[in-house]
Structures are given as structure tokens and as C-alpha cells.
PDB file of C-alpha atoms in Angstrom:
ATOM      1  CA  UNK C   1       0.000   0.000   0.000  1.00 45.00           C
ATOM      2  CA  UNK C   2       1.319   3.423  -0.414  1.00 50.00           C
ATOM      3  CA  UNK C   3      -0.338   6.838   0.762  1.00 49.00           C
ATOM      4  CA  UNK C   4       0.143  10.203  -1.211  1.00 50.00           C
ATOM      5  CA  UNK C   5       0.867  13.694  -0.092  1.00 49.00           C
ATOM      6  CA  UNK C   6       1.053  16.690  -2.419  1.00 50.00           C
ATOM      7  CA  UNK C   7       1.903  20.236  -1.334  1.00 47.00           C
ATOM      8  CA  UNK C   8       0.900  22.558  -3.809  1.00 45.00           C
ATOM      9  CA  UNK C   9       2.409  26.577  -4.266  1.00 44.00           C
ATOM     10  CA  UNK C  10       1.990  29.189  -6.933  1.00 39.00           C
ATOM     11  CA  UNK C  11       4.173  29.773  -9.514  1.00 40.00           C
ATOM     12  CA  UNK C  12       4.465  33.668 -10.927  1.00 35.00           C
ATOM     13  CA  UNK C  13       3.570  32.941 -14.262  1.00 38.00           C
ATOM     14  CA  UNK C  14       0.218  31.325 -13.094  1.00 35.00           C
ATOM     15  CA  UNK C  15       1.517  27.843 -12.824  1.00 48.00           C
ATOM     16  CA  UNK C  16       0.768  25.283 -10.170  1.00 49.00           C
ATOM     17  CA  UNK C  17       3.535  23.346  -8.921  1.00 51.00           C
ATOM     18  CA  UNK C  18       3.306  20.464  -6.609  1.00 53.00           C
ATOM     19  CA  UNK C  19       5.149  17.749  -5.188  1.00 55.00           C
ATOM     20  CA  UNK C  20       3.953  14.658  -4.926  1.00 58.00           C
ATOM     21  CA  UNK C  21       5.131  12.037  -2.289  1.00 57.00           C
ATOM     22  CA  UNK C  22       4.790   8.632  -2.715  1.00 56.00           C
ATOM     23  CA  UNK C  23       5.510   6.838   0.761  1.00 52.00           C
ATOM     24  CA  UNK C  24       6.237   3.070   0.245  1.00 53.00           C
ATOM     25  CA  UNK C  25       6.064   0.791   2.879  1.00 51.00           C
ATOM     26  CA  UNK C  26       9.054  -0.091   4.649  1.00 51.00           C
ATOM     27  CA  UNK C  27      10.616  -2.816   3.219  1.00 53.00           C
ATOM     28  CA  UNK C  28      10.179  -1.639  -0.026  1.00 55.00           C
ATOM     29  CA  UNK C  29      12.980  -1.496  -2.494  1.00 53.00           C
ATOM     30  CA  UNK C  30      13.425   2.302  -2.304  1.00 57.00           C
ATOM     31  CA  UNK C  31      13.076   5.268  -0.286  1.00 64.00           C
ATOM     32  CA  UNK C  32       9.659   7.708  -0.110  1.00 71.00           C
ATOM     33  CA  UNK C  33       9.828   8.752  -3.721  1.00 78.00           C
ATOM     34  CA  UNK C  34       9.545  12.779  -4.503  1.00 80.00           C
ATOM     35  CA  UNK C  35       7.918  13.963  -8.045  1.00 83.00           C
ATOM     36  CA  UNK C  36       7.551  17.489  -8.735  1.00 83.00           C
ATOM     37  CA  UNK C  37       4.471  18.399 -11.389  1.00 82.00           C
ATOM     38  CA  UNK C  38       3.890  21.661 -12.939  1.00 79.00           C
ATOM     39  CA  UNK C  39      -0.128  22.045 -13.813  1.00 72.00           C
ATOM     40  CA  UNK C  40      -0.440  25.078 -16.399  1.00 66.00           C
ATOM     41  CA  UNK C  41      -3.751  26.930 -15.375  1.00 61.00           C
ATOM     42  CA  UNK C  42      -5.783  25.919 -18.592  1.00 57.00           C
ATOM     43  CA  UNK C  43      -8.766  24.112 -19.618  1.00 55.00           C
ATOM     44  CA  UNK C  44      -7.363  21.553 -21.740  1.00 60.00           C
ATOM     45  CA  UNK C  45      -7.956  18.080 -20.777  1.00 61.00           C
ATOM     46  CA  UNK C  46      -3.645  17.183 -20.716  1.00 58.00           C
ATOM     47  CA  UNK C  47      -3.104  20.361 -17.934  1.00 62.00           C
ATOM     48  CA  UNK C  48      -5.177  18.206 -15.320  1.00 68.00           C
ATOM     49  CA  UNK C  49      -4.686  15.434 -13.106  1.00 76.00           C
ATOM     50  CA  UNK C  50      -7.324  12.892 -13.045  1.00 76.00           C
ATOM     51  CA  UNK C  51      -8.432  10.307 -10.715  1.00 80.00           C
ATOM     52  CA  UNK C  52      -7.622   7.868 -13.192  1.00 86.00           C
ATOM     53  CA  UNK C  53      -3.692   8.887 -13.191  1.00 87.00           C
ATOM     54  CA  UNK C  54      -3.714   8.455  -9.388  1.00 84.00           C
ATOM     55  CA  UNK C  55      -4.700   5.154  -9.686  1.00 86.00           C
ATOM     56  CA  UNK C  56      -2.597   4.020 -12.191  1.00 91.00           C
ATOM     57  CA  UNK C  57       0.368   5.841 -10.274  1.00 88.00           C
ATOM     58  CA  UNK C  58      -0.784   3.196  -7.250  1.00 84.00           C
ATOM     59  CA  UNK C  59      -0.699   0.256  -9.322  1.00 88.00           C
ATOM     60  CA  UNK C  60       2.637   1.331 -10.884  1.00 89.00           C
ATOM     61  CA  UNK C  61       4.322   1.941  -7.078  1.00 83.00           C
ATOM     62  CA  UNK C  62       2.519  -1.234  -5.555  1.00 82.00           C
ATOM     63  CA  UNK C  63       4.325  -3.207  -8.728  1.00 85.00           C
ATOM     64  CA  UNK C  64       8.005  -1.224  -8.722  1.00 83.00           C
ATOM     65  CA  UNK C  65       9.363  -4.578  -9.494  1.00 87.00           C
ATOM     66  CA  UNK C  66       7.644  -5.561 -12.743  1.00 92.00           C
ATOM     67  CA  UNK C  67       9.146  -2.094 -13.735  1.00 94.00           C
ATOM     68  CA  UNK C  68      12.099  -1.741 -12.740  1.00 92.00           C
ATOM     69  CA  UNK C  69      14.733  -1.936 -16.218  1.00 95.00           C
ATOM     70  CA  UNK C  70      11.451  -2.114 -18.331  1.00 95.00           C
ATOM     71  CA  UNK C  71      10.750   0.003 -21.217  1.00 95.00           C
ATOM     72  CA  UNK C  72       7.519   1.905 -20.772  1.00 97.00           C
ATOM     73  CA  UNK C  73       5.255   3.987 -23.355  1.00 97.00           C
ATOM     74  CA  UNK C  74       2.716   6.528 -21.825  1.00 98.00           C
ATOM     75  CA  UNK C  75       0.442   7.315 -24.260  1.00 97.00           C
ATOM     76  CA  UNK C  76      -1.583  10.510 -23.747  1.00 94.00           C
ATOM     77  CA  UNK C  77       0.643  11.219 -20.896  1.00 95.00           C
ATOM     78  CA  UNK C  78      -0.990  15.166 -19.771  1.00 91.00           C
ATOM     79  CA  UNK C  79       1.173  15.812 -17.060  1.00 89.00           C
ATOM     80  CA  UNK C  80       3.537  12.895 -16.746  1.00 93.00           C
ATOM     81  CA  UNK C  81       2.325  11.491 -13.145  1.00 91.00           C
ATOM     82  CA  UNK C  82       2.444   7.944 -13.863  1.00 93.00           C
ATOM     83  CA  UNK C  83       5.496   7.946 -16.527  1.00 96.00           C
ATOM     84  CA  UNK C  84       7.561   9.943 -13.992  1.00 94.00           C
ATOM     85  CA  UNK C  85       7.229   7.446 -11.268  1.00 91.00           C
ATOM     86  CA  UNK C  86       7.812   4.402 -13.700  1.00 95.00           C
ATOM     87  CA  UNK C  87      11.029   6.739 -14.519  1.00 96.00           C
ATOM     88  CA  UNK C  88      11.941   7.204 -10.917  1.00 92.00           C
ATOM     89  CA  UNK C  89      11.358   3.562 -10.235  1.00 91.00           C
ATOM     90  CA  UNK C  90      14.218   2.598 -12.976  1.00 93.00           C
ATOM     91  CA  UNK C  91      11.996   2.098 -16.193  1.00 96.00           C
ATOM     92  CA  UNK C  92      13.116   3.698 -19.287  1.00 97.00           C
ATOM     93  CA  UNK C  93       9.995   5.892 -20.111  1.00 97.00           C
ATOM     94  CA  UNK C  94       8.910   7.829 -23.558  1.00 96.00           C
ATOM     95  CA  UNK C  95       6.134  10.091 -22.897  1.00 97.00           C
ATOM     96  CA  UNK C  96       3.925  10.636 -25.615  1.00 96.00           C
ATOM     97  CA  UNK C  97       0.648  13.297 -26.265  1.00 94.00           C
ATOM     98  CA  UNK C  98      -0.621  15.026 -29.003  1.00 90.00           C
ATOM     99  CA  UNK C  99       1.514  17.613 -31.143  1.00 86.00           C
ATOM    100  CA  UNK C 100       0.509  20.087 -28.887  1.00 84.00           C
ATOM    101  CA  UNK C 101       3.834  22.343 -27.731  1.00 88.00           C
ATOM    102  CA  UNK C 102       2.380  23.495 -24.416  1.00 86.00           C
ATOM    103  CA  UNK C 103       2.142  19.859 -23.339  1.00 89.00           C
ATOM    104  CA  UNK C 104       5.127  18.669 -24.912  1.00 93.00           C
ATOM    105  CA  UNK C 105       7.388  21.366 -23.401  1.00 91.00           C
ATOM    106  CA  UNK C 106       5.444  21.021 -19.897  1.00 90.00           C
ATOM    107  CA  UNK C 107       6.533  17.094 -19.852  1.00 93.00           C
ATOM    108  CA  UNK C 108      10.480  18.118 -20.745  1.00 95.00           C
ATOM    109  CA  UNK C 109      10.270  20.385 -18.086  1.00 92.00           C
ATOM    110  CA  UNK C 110       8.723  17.968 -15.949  1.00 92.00           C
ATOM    111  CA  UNK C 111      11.305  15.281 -16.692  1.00 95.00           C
ATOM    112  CA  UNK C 112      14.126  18.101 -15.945  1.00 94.00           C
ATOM    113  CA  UNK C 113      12.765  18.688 -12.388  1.00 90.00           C
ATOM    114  CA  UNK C 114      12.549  15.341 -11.547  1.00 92.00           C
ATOM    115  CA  UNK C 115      16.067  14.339 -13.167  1.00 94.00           C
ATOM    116  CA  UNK C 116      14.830  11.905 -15.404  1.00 96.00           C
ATOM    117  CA  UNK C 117      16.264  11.539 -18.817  1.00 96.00           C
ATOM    118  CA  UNK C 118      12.805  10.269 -20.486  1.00 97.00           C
ATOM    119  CA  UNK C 119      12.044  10.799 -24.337  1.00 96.00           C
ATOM    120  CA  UNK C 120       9.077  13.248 -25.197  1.00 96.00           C
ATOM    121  CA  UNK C 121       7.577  12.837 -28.710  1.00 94.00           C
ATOM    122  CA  UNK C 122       4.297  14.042 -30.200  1.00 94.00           C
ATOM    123  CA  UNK C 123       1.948  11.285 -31.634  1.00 93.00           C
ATOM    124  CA  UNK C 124      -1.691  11.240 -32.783  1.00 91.00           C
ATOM    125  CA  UNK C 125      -3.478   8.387 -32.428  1.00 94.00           C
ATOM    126  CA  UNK C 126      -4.173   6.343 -35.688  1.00 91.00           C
ATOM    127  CA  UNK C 127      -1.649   8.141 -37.786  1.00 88.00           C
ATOM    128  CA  UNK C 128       0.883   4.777 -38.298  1.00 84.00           C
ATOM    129  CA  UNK C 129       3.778   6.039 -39.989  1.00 83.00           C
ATOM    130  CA  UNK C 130       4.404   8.360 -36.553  1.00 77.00           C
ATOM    131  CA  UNK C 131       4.802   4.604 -35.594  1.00 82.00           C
ATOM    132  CA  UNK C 132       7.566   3.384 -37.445  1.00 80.00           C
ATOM    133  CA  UNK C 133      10.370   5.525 -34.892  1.00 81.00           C
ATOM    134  CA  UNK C 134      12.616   3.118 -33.106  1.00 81.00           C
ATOM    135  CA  UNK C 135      10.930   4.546 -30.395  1.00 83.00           C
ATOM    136  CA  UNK C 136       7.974   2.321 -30.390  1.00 86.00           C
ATOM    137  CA  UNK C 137      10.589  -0.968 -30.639  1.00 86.00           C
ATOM    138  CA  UNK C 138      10.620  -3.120 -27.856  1.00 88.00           C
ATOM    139  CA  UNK C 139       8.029  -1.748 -25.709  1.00 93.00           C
ATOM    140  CA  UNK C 140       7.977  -3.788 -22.076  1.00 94.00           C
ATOM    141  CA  UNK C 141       4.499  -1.794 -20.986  1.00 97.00           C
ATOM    142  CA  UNK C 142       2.409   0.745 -22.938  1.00 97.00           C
ATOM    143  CA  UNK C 143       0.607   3.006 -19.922  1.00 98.00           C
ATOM    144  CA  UNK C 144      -2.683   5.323 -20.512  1.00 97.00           C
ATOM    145  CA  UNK C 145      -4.663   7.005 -17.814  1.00 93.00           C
ATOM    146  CA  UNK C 146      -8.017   7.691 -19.010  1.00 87.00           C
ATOM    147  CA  UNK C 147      -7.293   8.055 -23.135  1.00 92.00           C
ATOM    148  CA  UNK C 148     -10.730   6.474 -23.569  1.00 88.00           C
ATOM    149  CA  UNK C 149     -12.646   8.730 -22.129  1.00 82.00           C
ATOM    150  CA  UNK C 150     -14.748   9.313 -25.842  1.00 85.00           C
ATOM    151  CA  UNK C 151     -16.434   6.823 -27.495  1.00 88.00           C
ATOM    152  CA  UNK C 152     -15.211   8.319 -30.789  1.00 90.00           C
ATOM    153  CA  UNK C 153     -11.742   8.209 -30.028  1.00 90.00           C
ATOM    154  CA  UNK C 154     -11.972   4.257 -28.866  1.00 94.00           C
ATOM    155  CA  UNK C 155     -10.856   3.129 -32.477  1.00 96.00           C
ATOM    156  CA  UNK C 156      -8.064   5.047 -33.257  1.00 96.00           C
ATOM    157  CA  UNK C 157      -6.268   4.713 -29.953  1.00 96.00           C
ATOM    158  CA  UNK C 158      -6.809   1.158 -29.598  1.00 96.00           C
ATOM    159  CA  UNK C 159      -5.424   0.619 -33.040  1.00 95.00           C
ATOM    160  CA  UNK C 160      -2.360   2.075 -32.276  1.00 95.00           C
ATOM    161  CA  UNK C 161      -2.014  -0.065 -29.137  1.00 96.00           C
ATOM    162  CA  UNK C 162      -2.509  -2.692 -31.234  1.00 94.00           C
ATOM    163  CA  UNK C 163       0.523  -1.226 -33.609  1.00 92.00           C
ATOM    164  CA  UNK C 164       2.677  -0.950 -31.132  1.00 93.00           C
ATOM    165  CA  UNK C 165       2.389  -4.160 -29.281  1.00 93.00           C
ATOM    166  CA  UNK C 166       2.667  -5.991 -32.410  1.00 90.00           C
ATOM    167  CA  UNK C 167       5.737  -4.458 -32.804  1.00 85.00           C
ATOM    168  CA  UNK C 168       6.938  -5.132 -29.361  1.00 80.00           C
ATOM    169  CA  UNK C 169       8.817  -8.623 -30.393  1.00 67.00           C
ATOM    170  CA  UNK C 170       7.236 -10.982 -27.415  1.00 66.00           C
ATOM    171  CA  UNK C 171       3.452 -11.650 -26.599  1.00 71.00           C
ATOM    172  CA  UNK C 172       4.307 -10.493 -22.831  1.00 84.00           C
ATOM    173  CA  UNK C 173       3.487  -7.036 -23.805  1.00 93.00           C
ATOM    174  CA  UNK C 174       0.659  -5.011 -22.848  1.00 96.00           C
ATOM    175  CA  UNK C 175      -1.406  -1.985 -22.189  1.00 97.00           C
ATOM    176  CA  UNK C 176      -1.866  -0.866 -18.359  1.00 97.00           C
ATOM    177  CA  UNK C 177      -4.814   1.684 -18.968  1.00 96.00           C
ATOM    178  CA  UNK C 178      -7.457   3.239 -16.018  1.00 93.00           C
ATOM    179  CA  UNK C 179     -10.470   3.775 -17.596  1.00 89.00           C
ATOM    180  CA  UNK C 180     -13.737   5.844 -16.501  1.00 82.00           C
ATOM    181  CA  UNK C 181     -16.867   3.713 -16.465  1.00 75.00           C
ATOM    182  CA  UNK C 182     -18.956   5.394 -18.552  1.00 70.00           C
ATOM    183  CA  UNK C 183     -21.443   3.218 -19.780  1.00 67.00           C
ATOM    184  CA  UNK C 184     -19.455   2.513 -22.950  1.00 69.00           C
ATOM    185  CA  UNK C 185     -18.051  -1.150 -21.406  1.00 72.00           C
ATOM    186  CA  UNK C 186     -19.979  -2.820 -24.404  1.00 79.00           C
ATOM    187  CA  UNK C 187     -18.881  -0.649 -27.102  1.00 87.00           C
ATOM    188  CA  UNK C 188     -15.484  -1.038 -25.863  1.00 91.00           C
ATOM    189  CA  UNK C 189     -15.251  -4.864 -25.979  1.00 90.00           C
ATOM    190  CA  UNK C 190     -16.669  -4.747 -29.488  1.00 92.00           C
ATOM    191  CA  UNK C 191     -13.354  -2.052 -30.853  1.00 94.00           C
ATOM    192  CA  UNK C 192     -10.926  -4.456 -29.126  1.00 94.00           C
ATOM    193  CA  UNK C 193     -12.456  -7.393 -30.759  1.00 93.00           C
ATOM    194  CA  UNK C 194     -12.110  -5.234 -33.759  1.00 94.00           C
ATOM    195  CA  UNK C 195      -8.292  -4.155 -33.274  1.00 94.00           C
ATOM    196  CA  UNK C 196      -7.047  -7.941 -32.289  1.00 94.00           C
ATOM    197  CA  UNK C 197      -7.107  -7.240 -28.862  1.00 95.00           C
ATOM    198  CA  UNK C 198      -8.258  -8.972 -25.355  1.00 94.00           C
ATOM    199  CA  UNK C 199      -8.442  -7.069 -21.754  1.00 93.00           C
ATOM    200  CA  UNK C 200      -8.919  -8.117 -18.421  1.00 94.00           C
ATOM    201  CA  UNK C 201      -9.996  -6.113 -14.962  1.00 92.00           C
ATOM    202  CA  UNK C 202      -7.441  -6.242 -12.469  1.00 91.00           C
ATOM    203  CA  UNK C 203      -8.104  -6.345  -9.066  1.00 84.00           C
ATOM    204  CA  UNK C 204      -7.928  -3.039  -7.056  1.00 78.00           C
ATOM    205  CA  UNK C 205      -7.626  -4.791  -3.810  1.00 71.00           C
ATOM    206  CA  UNK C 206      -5.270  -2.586  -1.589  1.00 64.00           C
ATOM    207  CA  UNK C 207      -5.034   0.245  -3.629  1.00 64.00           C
ATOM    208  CA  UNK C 208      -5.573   3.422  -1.825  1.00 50.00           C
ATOM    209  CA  UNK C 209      -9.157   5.162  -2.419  1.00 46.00           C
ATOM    210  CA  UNK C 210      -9.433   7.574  -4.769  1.00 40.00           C
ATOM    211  CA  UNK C 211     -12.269  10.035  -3.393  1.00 34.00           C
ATOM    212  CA  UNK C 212      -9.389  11.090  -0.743  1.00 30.00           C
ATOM    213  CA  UNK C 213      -6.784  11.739  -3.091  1.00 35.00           C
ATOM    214  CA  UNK C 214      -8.575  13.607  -5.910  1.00 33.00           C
ATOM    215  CA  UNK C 215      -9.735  15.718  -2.642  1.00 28.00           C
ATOM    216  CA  UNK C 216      -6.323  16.579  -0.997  1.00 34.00           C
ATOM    217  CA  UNK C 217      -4.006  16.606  -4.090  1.00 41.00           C
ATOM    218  CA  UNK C 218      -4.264  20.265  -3.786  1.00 41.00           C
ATOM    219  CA  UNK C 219      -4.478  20.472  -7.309  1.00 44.00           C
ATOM    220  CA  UNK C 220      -7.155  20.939 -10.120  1.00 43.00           C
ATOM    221  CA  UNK C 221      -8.558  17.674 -10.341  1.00 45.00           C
ATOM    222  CA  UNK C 222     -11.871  16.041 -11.598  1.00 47.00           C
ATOM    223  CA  UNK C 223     -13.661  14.316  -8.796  1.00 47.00           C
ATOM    224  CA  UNK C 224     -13.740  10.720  -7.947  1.00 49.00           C
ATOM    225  CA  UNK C 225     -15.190   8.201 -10.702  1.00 57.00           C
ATOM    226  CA  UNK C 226     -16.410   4.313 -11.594  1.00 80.00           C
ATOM    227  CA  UNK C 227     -12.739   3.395 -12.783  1.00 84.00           C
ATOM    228  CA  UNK C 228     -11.254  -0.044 -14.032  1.00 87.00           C
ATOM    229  CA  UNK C 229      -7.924  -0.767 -14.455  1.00 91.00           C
ATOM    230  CA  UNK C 230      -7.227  -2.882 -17.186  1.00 94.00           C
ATOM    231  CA  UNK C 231      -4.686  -5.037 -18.834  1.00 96.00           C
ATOM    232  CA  UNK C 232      -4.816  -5.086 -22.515  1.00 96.00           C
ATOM    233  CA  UNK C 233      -2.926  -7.383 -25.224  1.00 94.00           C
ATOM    234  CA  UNK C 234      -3.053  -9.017 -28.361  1.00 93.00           C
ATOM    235  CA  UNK C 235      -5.531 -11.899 -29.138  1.00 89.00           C
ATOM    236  CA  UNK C 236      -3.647 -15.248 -28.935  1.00 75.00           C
ATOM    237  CA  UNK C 237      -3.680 -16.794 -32.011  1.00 62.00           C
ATOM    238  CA  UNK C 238      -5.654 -20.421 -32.403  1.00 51.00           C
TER     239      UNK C 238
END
């Protein structure tokens, strides 16, 4: 189990910073782990943090082993919450979003702070030859918090999952992706079926609660949802 704390102050040019605290267990590999975000005052969806990115973060630090020396692909990564602690837990991370410069520059700074040397590279989703960068090589883990979050974006995200991890070279990659329940559970099984894909819920036993964190994070952040975390990979072939 590990409990959050995040302190937030205000930047001059309208930016909220805050550090965010991760505080393992003793026991644990590592020591309390110390992330620094910068949250640009803005109404675009990628300047936020979202319950969903909290969760995954929780999975990711109750897991630091799987991670540790693995190569990890965020995929709509916003802020960078959940790629920066894969980073800080020794994954090699590349942080992708959409070709937008103020989130692009706001994850390099982000990995600067936190002394991370991560990639940062602007992808839209369903455009394939962006996918042909050695970048997208031997991907260990593809991460997402809450990409699905439109039905009308379900096809071409998931068919760039399904680029990448046929790319990957071995059938033990996969997508780690927090989802908001939105009624669309149906639809969504039907555009994995479509995109050669299979997911399954994983269990959220132990994980801290979400209601308290999206409440004391301090920073701008959508209230507490229906989320499932899922594990995502290719069909197995008959």
C-alpha cells in the first residue's frame, strides 16, 4: 500500500507546482519517492490530473518490481504522473501526447525537475507512420490514464495499441490503462475485438481510495469516478 501527499504553491507565471510524495512501505525497495508536477492553469484536458492517473500511479508503485529496467510507453501522458514514477522507479519511459507544444514542453520540463532523462515525442493516435520511430521498438508496458474517455476516439487509440504491441517482439506485452466507467463497457469490448485485442480487470484490492486523493491533491482535479484498471494485449492466435 502506499499513501500520497502533495503540497501545492503558486508559480508567478500562473503555474501550479506540486510535489507529490509517494511513501512506500518499509521494506520496499526504495526510499519515499519525490515527483515534482507543474499544472499550467488551462482548460485543456492534458493540464489536469485525473483520478484515473492516481490510480494508475498506485498500481505502478505497488508493482516497482515488474518495472524496474522495463521500457515503458505513456500514451496521452498530460502531465507525466504515472510515466515519472515508472522513470523514478528505474523504467526507461517515452512520454507521448498530441503535437501540442504546451504539453510537450510542460513534460520536458517535468522530466528536468525530476532528473529523469525520459524521451518526449508528439503522436496522434491512428496516424501509423508516426509509428515506425525506433521509439515504439521493444516496448515492455504501454501506460494510458483515461485516453478512452470518448467513445469516438476508442478506435483510433486502440489501433495504435494494437501497432505498437505488435511491434513489441514478445506476446508479454501489454497496455496498463485506467479507464472511466462510462457506460461505454460494451462498445469497448466490441473495438478491441475489432483491433485484435483482449483485456482483463485487475483487481484493485489494496489500492488506496481515490475520493481522498482527488480531494487533498491540492491540485485541479476532476472528482472521484467508476474506474477499471485494465490489462490489454493481443488476441492469442488459435
Amino acid at each position: 500500500e502506499m499513501s500520497w501527499s502533495m503540497m501545492p504553491q503558486l508559480h508567478p507565471r500562473m503555474i501550479c507546482i506540486a510535489t507529490v510524495v509517494a511513501l512506500l512501505e518499509p521494506g520496499q525497495q526504495r526510499d519515499n519517492i519525490s515527483i515534482r508536477l507543474f499544472q499550467e492553469q488551462s482548460q485543456e484536458y492534458g493540464s489536469h490530473i485525473w483520478p484515473s492517473s492516481l490510480l494508475l500511479s498506485e498500481y505502478i508503485a505497488s508493482n516497482q518490481r515488474v518495472f524496474e529496467g522495463k521500457s515503458v510507453l505513456e500514451l496521452g501522458a498530460g502531465i507525466g504522473l504515472p510515466g515519472i514514477l515508472a522513470a523514478k522507479l528505474g523504467a526507461s519511459v517515452t512520454f507521448t501526447d498530441m503535437e501540442s507544444d504546451a504539453i510537450l514542453d510542460n513534460l520536458k520540463r517535468t522530466c528536468e525537475a525530476n532528473g529523469v532523462d525520459c524521451h518526449v515525442l508528439g503522436l496522434s493516435w491512428g496516424k501509423f507512420d508516426c509509428l515506425e520511430s525506433a521509439h515504439f521498438d521493444g516496448i515492455d508496458f504501454i501506460i494510458a490514464a483515461d485516453c478512452l474517455y470518448e467513445t469516438a476516439l476508442f478506435d483510433s487509440f486502440l489501433s495504435t495499441v494494437g501497432c505498437i504491441l505488435s511491434r513489441c517482439g514478445h506476446r508479454e506485452s501489454s497496455l496498463l490503462t485506467v479507464v472511466h466507467d462510462r457506460g461505454s463497457g460494451r462498445a469497448l469490448a466490441g473495438r478491441l475485438r475489432r483491433w485484435g485485442l483482449a483485456c482483463e480487470d485487475l483487481a484493485l484490492d489494496g489500492l488506496y481510495g481515490l475520493p481522498h486523493l482527488a480531494v487533498s491533491s491540492g491540485l485541479h482535479t476532476v472528482p472521484g469516478a467508476d474506474l477499471r484498471l485494465l490489462r490489454v494485449s493481443l488476441c492469442e492466435i488459435e
